[in-house]
GROMACS .gro file of C-alpha atoms in nm:
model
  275
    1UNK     CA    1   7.800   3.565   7.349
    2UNK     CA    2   7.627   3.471   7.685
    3UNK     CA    3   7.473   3.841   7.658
    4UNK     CA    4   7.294   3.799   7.304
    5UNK     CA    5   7.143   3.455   7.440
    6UNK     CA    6   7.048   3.600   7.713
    7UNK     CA    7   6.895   3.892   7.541
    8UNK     CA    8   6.772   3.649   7.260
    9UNK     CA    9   6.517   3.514   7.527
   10UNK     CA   10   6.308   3.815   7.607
   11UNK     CA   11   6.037   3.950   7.434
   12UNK     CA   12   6.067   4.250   7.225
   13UNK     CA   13   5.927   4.567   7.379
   14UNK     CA   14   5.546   4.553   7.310
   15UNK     CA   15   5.396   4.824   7.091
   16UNK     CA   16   5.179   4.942   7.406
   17UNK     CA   17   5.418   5.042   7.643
   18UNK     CA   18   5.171   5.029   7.859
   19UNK     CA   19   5.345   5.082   8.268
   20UNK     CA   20   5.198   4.735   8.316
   21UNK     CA   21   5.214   4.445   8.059
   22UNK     CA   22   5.048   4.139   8.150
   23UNK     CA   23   5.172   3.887   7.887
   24UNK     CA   24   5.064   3.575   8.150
   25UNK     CA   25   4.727   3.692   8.150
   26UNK     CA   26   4.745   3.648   8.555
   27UNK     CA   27   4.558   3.978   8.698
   28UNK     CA   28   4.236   3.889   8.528
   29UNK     CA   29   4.116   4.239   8.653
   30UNK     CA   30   4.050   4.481   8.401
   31UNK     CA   31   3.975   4.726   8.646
   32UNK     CA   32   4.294   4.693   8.845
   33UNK     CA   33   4.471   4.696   8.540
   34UNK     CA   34   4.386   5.081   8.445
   35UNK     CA   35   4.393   5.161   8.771
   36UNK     CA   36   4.772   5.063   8.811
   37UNK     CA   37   4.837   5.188   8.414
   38UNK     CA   38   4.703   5.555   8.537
   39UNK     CA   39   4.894   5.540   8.869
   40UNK     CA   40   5.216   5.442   8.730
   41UNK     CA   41   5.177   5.657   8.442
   42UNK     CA   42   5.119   5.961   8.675
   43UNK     CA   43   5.356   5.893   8.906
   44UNK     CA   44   5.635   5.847   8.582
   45UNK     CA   45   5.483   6.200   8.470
   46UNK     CA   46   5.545   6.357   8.830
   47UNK     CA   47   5.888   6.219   8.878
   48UNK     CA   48   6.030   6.100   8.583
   49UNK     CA   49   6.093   5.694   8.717
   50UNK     CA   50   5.964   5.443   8.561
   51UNK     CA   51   5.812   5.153   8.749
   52UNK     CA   52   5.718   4.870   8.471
   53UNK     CA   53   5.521   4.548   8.572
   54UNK     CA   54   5.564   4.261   8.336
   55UNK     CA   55   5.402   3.928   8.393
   56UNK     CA   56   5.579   3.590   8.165
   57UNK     CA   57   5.460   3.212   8.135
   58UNK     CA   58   5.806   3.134   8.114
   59UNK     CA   59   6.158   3.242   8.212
   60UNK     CA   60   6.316   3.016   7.920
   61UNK     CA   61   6.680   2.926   8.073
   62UNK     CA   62   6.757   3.243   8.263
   63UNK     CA   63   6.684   3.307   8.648
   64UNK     CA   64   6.460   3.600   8.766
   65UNK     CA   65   6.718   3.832   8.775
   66UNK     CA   66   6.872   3.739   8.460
   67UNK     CA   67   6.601   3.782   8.312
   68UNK     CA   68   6.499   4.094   8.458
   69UNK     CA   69   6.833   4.270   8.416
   70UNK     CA   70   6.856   4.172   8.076
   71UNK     CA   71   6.461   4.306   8.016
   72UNK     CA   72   6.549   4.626   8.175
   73UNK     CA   73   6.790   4.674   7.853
   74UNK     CA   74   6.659   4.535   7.589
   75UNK     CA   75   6.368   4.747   7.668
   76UNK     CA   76   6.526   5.031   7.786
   77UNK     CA   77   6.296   5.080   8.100
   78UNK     CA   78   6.401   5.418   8.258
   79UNK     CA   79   6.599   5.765   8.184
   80UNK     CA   80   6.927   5.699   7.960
   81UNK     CA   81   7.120   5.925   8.229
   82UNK     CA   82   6.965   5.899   8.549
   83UNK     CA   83   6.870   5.514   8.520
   84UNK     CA   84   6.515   5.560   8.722
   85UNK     CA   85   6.321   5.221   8.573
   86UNK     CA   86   6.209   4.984   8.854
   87UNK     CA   87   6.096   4.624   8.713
   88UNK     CA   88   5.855   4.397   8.918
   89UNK     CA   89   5.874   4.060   8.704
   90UNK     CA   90   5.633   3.808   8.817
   91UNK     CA   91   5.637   3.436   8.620
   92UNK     CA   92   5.373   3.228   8.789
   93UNK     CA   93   5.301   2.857   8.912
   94UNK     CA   94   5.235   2.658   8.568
   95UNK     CA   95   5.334   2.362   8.312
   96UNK     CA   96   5.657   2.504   8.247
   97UNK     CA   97   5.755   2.519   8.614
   98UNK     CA   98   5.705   2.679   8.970
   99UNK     CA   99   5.646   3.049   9.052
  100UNK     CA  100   5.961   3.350   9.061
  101UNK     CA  101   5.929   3.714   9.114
  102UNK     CA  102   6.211   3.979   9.117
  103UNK     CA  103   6.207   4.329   9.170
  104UNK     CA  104   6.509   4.515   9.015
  105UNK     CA  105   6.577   4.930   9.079
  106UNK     CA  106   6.750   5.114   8.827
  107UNK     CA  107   7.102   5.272   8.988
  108UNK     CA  108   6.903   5.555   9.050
  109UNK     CA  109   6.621   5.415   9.313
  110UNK     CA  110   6.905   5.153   9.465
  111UNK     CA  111   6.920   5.387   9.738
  112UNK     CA  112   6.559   5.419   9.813
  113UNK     CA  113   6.489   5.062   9.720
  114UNK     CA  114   6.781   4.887   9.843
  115UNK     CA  115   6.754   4.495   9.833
  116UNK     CA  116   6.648   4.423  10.207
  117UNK     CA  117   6.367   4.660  10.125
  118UNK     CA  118   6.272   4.463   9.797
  119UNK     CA  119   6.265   4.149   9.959
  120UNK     CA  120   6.018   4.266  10.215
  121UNK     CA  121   5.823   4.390   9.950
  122UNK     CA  122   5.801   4.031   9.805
  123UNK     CA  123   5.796   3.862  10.101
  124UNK     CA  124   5.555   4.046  10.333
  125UNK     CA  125   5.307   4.164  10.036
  126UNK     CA  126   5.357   3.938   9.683
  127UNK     CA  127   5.422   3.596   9.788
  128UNK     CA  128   5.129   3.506  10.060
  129UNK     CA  129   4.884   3.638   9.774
  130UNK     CA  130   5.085   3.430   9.526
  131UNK     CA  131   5.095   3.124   9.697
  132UNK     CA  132   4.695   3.106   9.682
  133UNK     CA  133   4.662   3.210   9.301
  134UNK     CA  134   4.601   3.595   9.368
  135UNK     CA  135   4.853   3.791   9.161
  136UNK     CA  136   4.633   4.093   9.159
  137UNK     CA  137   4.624   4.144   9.502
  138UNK     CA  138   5.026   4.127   9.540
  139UNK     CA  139   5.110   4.340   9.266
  140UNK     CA  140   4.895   4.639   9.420
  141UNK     CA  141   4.992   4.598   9.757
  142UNK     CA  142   5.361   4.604   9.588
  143UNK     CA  143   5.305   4.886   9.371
  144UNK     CA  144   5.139   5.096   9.666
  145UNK     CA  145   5.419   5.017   9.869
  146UNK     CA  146   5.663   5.182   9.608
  147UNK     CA  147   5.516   5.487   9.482
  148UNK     CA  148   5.523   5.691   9.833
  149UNK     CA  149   5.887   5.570   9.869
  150UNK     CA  150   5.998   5.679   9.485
  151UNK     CA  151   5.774   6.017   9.554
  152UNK     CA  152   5.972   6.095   9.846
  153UNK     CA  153   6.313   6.000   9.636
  154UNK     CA  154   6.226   6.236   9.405
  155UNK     CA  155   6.135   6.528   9.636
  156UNK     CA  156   6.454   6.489   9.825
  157UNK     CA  157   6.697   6.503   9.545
  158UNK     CA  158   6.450   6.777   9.387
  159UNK     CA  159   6.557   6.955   9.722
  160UNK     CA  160   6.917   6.870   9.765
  161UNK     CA  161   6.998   7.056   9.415
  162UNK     CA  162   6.776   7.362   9.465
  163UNK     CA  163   6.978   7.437   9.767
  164UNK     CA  164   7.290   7.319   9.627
  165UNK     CA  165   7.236   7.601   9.335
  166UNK     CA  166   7.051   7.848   9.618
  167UNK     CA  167   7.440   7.807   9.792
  168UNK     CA  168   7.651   7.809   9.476
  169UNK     CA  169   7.398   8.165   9.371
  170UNK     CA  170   7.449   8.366   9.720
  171UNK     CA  171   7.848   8.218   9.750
  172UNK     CA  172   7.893   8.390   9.391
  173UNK     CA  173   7.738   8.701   9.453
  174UNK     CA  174   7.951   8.773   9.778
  175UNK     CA  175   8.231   8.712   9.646
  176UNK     CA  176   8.129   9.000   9.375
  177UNK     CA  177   8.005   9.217   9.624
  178UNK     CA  178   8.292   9.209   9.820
  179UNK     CA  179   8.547   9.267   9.529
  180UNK     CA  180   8.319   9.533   9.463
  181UNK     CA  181   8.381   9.688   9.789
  182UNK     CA  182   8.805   9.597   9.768
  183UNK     CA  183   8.761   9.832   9.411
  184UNK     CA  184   8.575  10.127   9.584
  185UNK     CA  185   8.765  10.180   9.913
  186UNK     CA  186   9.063  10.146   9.677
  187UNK     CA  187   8.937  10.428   9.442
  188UNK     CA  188   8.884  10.658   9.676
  189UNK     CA  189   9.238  10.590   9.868
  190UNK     CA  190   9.457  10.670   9.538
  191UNK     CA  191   9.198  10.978   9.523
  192UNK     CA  192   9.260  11.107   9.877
  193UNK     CA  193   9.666  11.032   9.802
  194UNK     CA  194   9.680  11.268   9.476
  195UNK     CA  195   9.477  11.524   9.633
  196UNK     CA  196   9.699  11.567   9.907
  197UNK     CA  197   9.986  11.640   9.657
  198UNK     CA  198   9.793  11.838   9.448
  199UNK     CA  199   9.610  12.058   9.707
  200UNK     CA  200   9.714  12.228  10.031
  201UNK     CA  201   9.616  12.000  10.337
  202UNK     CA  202   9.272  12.052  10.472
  203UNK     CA  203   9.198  12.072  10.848
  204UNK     CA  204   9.055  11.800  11.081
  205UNK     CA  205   8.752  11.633  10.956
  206UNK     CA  206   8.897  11.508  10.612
  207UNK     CA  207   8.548  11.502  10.342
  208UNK     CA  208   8.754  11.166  10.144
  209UNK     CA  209   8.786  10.945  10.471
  210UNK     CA  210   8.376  11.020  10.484
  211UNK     CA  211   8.309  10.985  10.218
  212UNK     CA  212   8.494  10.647  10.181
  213UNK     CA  213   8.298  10.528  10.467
  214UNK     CA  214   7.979  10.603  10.313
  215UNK     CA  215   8.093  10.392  10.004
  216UNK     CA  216   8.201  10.099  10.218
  217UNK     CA  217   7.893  10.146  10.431
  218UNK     CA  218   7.649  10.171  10.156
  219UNK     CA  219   7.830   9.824   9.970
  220UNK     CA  220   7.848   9.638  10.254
  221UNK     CA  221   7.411   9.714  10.276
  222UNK     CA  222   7.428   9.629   9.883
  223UNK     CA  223   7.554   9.329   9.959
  224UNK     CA  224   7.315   9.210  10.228
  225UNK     CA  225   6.987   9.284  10.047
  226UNK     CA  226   7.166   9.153   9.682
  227UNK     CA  227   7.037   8.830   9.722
  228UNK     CA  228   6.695   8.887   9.798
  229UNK     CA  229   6.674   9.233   9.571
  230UNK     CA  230   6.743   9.084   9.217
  231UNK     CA  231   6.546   9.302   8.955
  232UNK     CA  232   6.174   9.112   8.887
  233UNK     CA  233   6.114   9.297   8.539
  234UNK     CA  234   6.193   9.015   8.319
  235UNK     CA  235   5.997   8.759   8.518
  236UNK     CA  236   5.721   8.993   8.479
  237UNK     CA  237   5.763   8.966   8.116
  238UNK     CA  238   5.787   8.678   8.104
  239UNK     CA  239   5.494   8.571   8.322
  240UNK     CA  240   5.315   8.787   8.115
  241UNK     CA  241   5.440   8.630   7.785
  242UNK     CA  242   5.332   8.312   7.912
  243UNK     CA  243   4.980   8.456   8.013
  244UNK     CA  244   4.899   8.593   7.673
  245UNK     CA  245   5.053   8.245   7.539
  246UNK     CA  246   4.761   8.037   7.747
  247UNK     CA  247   4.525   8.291   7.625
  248UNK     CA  248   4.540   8.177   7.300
  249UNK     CA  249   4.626   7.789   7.270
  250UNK     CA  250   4.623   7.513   7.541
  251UNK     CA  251   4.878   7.241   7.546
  252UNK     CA  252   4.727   6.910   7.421
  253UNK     CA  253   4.659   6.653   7.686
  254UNK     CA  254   4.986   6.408   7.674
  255UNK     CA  255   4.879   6.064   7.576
  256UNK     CA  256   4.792   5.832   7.899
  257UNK     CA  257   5.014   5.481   7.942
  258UNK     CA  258   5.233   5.555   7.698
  259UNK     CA  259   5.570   5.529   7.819
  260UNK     CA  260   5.871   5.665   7.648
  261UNK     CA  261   6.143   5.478   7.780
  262UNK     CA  262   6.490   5.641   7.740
  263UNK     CA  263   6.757   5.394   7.724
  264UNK     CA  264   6.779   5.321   8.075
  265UNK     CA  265   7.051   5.018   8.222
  266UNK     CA  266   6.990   4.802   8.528
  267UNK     CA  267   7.337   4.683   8.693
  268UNK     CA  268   7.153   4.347   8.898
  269UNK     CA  269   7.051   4.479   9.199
  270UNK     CA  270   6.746   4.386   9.380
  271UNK     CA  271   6.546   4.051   9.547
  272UNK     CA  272   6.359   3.813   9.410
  273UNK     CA  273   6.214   3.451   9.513
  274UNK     CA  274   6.060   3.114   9.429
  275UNK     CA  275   5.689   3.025   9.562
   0.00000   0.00000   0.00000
């Protein structure tokens, strides 16, 4: 019950979708405006998060984080699995009451953005700017504060699971190698056993035993250069697939500030404050 109210008294998701919706009318800089719309759109594009700024005249009865949290899902703001949306809600000094500003991470960007690091953000960067009527100037500073840190986020878990697959590949491929080895030496020994009941016994210098040292040899090299010596044909083909594929049509430009938000949640974490 307390969760439909809540949800009753937030907008509904604008037909723009726009990275940066300005509903108080408070940046009053066009410029800025698609400046921040391309960077945040990019930076979505490049990583996947999605940092929205929304501006209100009014929080109706709900705090800045209520209201936040409960903006994050009505709208959705982020992946539906990973939960990458970021919210910066700003509700300025007016008739309907003083200033608030909260800045909420999606689960995902909690770590990078944890909430002594948000409240920095507001209080070293939004609020003096606030305080004397420039909201412009405190949402840039804020938003070029964040993107580096989400970019690096990004990178690093990019990373982790490439070498987390990398390991899991080469631990896989040993373990083959090795069985294949077990399978050969064991060959050969059954081999060398019904010979000698089968044949009269040869002198010194038994051919099998070589010869089953060459085979263990010659794995045991298989397996070092395995990893590195995987067959390139069908990457050729396909690279070349691909080739003949941009020879003929281009991909059409994607659409600029036009989020697609997937479903993301918000769980309440974050800072926020009152100027």
């Amino acid at each position: 019950m307390v969760g439909e109210v809540s949800l009753a008294q937030v907008p509904e998701r604008p037909d723009s979708m726009m990275p940066v919706i300005d509903m108080a009318g408070i940046i009053k800089n066009d410029s800025l405006v698609n400046a921040l719309n391309t960077k945040l759109d990019t930076l979505s594009r490049r990583t996947t998060n999605q940092i929205v700024v929304v501006t209100v005249n009014d929080l109706g009865k709900l705090e800045a984080n209520q209201f936040a949290t409960q903006l994050g899902k009505k709208w959705g703001i982020g992946d539906k699995k990973s939960n990458n949306g970021l919210i910066i809600l700003v509700k300025p000094r007016n008739d309907k009451g003083g200033g608030a500003v909260f800045i909420e991470p999606g689960p995902r960007l909690e770590g990078a953005l944890p909430d002594v690091k948000c409240r920095y953000i507001i209080d070293s960067l939004m609020v003096p700017h606030f305080k004397d009527g420039d909201y412009a100037s405190g949402i840039d500073e804020a938003v070029n504060y964040i993107e580096p840190i989400v970019i690096e986020e990004y990178e690093q878990a990019q990373a982790a699971a490439s070498q987390s697959g990398n390991n899991e590949g080469k631990s896989s491929n040993g373990w083959w190698i090795l069985g294949g080895i077990a399978a050969a030496i064991g060959g050969l020994s059954f081999l060398r056993k019904r010979n000698k009941k089968n044949l009269p016994q040869q002198p010194a210098g038994d051919s099998d035993t070589e010869t089953a040292a060459m085979a263990a040899t010659g794995a045991a090299s298989a397996m070092a250069a395995s990893p590195e010596q995987e067959e390139p044909v069908e990457e050729e083909e396909q690279q070349e697939e691909e080739d003949n594929n941009d020879d003929d049509t281009k991909p059409d430009e994607p659409e600029p500030y036009k989020y697609k938000y997937g479903g993301g949640d918000f769980g309440g974490a974050g800072a926020g404050a009152k100027f």
